[in-house]
mmCIF file of C-alpha atoms in Angstrom:
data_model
loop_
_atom_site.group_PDB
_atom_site.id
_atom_site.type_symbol
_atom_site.label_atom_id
_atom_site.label_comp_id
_atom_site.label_asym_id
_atom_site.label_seq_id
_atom_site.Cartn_x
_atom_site.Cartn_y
_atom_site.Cartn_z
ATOM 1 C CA UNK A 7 -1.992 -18.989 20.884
ATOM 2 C CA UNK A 8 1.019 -18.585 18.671
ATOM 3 C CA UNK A 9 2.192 -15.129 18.007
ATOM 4 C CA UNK A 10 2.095 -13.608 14.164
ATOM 5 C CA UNK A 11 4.768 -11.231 12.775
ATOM 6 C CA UNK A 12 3.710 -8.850 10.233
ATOM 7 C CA UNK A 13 5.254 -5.898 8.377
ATOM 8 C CA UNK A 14 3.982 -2.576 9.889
ATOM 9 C CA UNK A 15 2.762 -1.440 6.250
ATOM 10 C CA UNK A 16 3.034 -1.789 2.197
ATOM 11 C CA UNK A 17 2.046 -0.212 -0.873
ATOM 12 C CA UNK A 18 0.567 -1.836 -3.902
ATOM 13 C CA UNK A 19 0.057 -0.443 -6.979
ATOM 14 C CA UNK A 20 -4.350 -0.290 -8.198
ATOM 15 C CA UNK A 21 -5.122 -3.329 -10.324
ATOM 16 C CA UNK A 22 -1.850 -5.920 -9.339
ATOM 17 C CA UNK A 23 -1.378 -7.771 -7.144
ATOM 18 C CA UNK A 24 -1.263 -7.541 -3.120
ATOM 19 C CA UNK A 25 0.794 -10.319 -1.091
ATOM 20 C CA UNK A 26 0.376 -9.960 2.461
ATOM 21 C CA UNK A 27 2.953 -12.006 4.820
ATOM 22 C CA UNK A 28 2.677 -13.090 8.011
ATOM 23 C CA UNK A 29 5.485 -15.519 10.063
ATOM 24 C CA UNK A 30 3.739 -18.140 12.713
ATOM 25 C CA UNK A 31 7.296 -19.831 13.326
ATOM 26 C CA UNK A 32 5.725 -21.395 16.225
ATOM 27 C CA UNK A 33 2.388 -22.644 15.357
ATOM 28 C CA UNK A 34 0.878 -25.596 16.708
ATOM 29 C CA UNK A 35 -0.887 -28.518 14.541
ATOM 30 C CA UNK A 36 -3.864 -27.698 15.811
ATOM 31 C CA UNK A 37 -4.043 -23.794 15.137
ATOM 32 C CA UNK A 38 -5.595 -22.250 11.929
ATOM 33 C CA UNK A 39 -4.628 -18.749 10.395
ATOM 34 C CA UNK A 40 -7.365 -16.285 9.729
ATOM 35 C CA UNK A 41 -7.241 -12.565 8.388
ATOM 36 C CA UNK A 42 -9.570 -9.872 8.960
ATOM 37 C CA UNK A 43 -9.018 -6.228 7.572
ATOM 38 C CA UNK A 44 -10.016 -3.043 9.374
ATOM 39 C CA UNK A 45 -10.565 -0.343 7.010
ATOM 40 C CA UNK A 46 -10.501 2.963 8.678
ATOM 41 C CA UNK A 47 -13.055 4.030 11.641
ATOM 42 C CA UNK A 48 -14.855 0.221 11.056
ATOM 43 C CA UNK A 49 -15.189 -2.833 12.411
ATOM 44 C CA UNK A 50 -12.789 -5.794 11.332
ATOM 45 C CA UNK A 51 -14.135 -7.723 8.524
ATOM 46 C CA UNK A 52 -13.368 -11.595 8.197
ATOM 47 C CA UNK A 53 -11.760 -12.572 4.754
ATOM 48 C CA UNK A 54 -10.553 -16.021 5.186
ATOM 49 C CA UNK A 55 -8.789 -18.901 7.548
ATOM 50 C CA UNK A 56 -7.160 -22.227 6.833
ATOM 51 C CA UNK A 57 -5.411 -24.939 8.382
ATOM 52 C CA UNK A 58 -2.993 -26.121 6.121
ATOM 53 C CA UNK A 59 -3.993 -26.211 2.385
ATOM 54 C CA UNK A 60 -4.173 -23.118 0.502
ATOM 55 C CA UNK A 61 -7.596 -21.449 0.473
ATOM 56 C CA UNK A 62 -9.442 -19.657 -1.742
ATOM 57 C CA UNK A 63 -12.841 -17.438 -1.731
ATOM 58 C CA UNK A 64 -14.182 -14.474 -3.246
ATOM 59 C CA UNK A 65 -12.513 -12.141 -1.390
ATOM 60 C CA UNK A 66 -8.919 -13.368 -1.159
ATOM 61 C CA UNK A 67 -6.466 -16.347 -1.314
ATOM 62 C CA UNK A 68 -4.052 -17.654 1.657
ATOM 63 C CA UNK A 69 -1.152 -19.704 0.962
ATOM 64 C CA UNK A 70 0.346 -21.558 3.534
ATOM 65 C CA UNK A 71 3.398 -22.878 3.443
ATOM 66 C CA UNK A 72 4.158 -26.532 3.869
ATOM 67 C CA UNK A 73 5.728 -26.100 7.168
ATOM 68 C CA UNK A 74 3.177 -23.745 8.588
ATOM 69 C CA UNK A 75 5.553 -21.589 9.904
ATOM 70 C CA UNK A 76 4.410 -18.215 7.200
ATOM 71 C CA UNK A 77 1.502 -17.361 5.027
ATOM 72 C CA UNK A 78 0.878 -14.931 2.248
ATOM 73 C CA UNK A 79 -2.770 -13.196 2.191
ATOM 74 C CA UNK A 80 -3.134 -12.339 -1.888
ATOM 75 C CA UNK A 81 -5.857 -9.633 -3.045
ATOM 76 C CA UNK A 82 -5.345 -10.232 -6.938
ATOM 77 C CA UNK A 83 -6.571 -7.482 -8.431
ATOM 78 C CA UNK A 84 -6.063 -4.531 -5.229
ATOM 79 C CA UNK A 85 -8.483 -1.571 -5.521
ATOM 80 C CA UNK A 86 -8.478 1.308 -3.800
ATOM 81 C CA UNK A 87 -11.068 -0.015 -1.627
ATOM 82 C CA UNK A 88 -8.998 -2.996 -0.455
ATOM 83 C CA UNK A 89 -6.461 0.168 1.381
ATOM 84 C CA UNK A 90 -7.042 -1.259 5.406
ATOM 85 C CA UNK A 91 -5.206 -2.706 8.340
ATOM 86 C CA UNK A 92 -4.814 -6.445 7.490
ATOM 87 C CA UNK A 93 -4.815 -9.135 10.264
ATOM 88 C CA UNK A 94 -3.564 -12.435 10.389
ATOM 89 C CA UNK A 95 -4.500 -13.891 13.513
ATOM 90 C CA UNK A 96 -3.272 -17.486 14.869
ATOM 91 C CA UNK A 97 -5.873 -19.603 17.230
ATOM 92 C CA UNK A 98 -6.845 -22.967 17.784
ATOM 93 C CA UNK A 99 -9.681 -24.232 17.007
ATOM 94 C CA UNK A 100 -12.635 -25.521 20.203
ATOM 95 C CA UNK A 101 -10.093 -24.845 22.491
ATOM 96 C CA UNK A 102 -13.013 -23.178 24.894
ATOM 97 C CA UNK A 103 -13.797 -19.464 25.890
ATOM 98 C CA UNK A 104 -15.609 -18.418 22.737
ATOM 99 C CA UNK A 105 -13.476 -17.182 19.722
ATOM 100 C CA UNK A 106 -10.958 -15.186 21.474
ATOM 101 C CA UNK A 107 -9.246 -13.678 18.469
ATOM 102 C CA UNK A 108 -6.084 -11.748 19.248
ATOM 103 C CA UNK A 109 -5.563 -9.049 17.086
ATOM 104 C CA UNK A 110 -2.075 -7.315 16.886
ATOM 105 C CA UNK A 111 -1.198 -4.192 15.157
ATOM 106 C CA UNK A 112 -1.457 -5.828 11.618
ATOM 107 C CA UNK A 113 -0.431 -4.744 7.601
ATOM 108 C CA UNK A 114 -1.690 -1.194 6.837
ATOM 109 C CA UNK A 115 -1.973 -1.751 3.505
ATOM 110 C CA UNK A 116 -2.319 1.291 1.208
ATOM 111 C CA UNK A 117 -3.647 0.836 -2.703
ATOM 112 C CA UNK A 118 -2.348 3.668 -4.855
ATOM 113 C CA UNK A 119 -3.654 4.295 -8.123
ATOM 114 C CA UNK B 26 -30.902 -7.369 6.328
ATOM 115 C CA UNK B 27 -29.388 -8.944 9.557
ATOM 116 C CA UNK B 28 -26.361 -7.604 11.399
ATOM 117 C CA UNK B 29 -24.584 -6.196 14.437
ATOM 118 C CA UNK B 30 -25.692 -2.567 15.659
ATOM 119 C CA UNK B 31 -23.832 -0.415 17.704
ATOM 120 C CA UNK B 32 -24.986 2.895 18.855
ATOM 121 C CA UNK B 33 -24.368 5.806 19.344
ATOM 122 C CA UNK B 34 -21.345 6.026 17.384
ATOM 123 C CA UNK B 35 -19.725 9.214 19.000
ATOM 124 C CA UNK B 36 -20.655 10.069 23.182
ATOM 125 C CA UNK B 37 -19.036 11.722 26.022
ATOM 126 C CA UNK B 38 -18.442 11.131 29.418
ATOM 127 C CA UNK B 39 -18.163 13.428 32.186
ATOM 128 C CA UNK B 40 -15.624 12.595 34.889
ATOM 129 C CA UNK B 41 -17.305 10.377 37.553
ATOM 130 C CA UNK B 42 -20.177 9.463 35.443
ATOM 131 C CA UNK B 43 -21.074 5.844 34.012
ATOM 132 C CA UNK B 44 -21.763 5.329 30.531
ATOM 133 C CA UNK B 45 -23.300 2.155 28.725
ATOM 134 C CA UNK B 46 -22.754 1.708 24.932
ATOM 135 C CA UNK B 47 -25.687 -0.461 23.393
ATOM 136 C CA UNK B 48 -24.743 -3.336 21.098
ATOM 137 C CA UNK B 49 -27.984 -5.152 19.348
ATOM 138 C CA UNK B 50 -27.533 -8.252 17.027
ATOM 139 C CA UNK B 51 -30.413 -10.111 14.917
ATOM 140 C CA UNK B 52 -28.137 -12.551 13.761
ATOM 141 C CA UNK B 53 -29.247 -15.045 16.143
ATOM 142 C CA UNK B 54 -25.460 -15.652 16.840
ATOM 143 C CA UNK B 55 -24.586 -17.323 20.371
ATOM 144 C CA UNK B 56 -21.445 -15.169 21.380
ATOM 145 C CA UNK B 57 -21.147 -12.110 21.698
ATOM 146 C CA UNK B 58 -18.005 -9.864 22.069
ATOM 147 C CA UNK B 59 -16.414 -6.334 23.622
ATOM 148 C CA UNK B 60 -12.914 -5.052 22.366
ATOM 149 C CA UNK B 61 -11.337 -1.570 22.785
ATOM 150 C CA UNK B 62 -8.868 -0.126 20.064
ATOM 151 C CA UNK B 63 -6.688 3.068 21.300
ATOM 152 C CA UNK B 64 -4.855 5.200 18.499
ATOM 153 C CA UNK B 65 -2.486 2.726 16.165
ATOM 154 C CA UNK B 66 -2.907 0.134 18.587
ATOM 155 C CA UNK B 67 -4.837 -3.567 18.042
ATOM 156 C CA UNK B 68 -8.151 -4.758 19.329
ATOM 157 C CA UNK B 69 -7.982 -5.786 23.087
ATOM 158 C CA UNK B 70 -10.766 -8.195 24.566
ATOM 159 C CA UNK B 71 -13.026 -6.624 27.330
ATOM 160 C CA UNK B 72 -15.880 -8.928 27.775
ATOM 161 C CA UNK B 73 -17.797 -12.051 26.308
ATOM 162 C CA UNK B 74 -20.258 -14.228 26.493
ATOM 163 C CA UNK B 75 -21.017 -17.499 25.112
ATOM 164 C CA UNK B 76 -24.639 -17.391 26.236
ATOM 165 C CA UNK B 77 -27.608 -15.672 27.529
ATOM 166 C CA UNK B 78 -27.024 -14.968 31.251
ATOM 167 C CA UNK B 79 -23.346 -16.159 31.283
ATOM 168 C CA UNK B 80 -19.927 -14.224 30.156
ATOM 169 C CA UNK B 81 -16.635 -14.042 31.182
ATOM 170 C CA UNK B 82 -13.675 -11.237 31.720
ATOM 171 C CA UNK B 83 -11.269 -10.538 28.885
ATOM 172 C CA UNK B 84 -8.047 -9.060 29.344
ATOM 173 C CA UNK B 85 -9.036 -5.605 30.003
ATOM 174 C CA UNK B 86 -12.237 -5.874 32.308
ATOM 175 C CA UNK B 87 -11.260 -3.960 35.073
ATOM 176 C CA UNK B 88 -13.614 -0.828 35.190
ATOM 177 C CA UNK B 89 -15.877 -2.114 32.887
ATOM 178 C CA UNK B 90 -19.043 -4.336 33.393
ATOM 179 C CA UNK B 91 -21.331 -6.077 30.978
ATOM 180 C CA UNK B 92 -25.010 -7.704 31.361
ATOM 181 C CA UNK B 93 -26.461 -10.860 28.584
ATOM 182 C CA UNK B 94 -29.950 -11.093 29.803
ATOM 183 C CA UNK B 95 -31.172 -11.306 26.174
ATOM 184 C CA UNK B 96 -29.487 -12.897 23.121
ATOM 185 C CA UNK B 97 -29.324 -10.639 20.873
ATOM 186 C CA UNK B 98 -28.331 -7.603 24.193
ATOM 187 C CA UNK B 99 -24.694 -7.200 24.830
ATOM 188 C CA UNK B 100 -24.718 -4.157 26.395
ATOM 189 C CA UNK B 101 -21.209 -2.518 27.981
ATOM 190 C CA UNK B 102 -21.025 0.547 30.802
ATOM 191 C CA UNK B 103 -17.665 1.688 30.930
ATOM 192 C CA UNK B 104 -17.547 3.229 35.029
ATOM 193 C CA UNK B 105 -16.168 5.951 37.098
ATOM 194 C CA UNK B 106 -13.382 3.306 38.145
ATOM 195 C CA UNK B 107 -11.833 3.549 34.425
ATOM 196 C CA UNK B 108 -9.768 5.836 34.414
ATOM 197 C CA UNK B 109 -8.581 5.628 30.762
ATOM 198 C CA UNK B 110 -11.772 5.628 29.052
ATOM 199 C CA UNK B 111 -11.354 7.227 25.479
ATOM 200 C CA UNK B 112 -11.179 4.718 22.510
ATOM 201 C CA UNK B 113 -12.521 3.295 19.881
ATOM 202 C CA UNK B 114 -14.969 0.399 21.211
ATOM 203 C CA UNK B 115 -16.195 -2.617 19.422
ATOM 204 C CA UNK B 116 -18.932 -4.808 19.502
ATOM 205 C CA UNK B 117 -18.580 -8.764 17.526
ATOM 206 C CA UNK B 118 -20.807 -11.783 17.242
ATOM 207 C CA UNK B 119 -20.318 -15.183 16.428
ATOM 208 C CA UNK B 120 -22.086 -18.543 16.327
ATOM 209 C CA UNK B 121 -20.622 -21.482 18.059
ATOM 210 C CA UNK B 122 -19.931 -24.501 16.172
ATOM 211 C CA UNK B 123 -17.770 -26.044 14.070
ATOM 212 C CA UNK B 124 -18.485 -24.556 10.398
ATOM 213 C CA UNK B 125 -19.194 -21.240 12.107
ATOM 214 C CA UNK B 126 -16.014 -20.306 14.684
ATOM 215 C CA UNK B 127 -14.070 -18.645 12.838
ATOM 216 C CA UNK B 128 -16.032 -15.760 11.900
ATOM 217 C CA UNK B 129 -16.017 -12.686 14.219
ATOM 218 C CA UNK B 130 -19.034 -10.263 12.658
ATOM 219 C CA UNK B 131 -18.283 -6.569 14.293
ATOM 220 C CA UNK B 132 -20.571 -3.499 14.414
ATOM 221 C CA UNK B 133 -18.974 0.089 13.101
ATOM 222 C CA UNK B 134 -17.757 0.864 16.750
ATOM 223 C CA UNK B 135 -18.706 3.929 18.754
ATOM 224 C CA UNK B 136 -15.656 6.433 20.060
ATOM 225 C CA UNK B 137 -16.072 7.496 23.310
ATOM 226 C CA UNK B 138 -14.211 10.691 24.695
ATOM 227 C CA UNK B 139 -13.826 12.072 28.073
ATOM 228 C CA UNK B 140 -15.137 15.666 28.476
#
């Protein structure tokens, strides 16, 4: 699986904005980006995956760029509520062994008001 | 309401003793999942299983064992051989399948300390 580099932590402001980044530089066709969050003393939640056009649900959207090699993880309108470790996680698809996610030390993510 | 159940959320161990940390799923999912978290650290995989009867070492499985003699049953006894044992522990479920892969569902975790 290829590895994922994110920033250790960032601070958004309530009510803007957050953009989450994540570098994949060596992502294979095959492999999609997901993100989960962890908000403190829970279990990971899933928010979203793609392969290669930019997704959109209810929860988030994640841009990924053309190359594959980085995404952005976008909360629109950040609450306090949306303050959690952030995951992005890079795995191929079928490739056997159950869903073997791989989760690194992540985006701790803190909404101020 | 269906979902992943994980109890108790807090216990102790003695040293020398066996625990087993109960993890109960009415989601009908196929797979079933054991990860540990430590202190500022990410989730590392103990045990699955893709089906009833069947499961397979992660990359932390020494001093731990598992049984999957029901579906919805993932139960996990951490032993007198780990040495190590305190940390957060988590329980996840998933179906198999194309439309359903991705998603990891986890239960709320239960913290086990050494007395």
């Amino acid at each position: 699986d290829a590895k994922t580099t994110q920033p250790t932590s960032m601070d958004c402001a309530e009510g803007r904005a957050a953009n989450l980044p994540c570098n994949h530089s060596t992502i294979s066709g095959n492999e999609y980006v997901y993100w989960y969050r962890q908000i403190h003393s829970q279990g990971p939640q899933y928010i979203i995956h793609g392969l290669k056009n930019n997704e959109t649900n209810e929860m988030a959207s994640l841009i990924i760029t053309e190359d594959r090699k980085s995404s952005t993880l976008i909360l629109p309108h950040a609450t306090l509520r949306d303050t959690a470790v952030y995951y992005c996680i890079v795995r191929g698809a079928f490739t056997g062994g159950g869903n073997k996610l791989t989760f690194g030390t992540g985006t701790q993510l803190k909404v101020e008001l | 309401d269906g979902g992943i159940t994980q109890s108790p959320k807090y216990l102790f161990r003695k040293e020398g003793q066996n625990v087993t940390l109960s993890c109960e799923q009415n989601l009908n999912h196929d797979a079933m999942y054991w990860y540990r978290q430590d202190p500022g650290q990410g989730l590392r995989l103990i045990y699955y299983s893709q089906i009833v009867n069947d499961f397979q070492k992660g990359d932390i499985a020494e001093g731990y064992s598992v049984s999957r003699e029901k579906k919805e049953s993932f139960p996990l006894t951490v032993t007198s051989a780990q040495k190590n044992p305190t940390a957060f522990y988590l329980c996840a479920s998933s179906m198999e399948g194309a439309a359903n892969w991705e998603k990891l569902f986890f239960g709320s975790g239960t913290q086990l300390s050494v007395l």
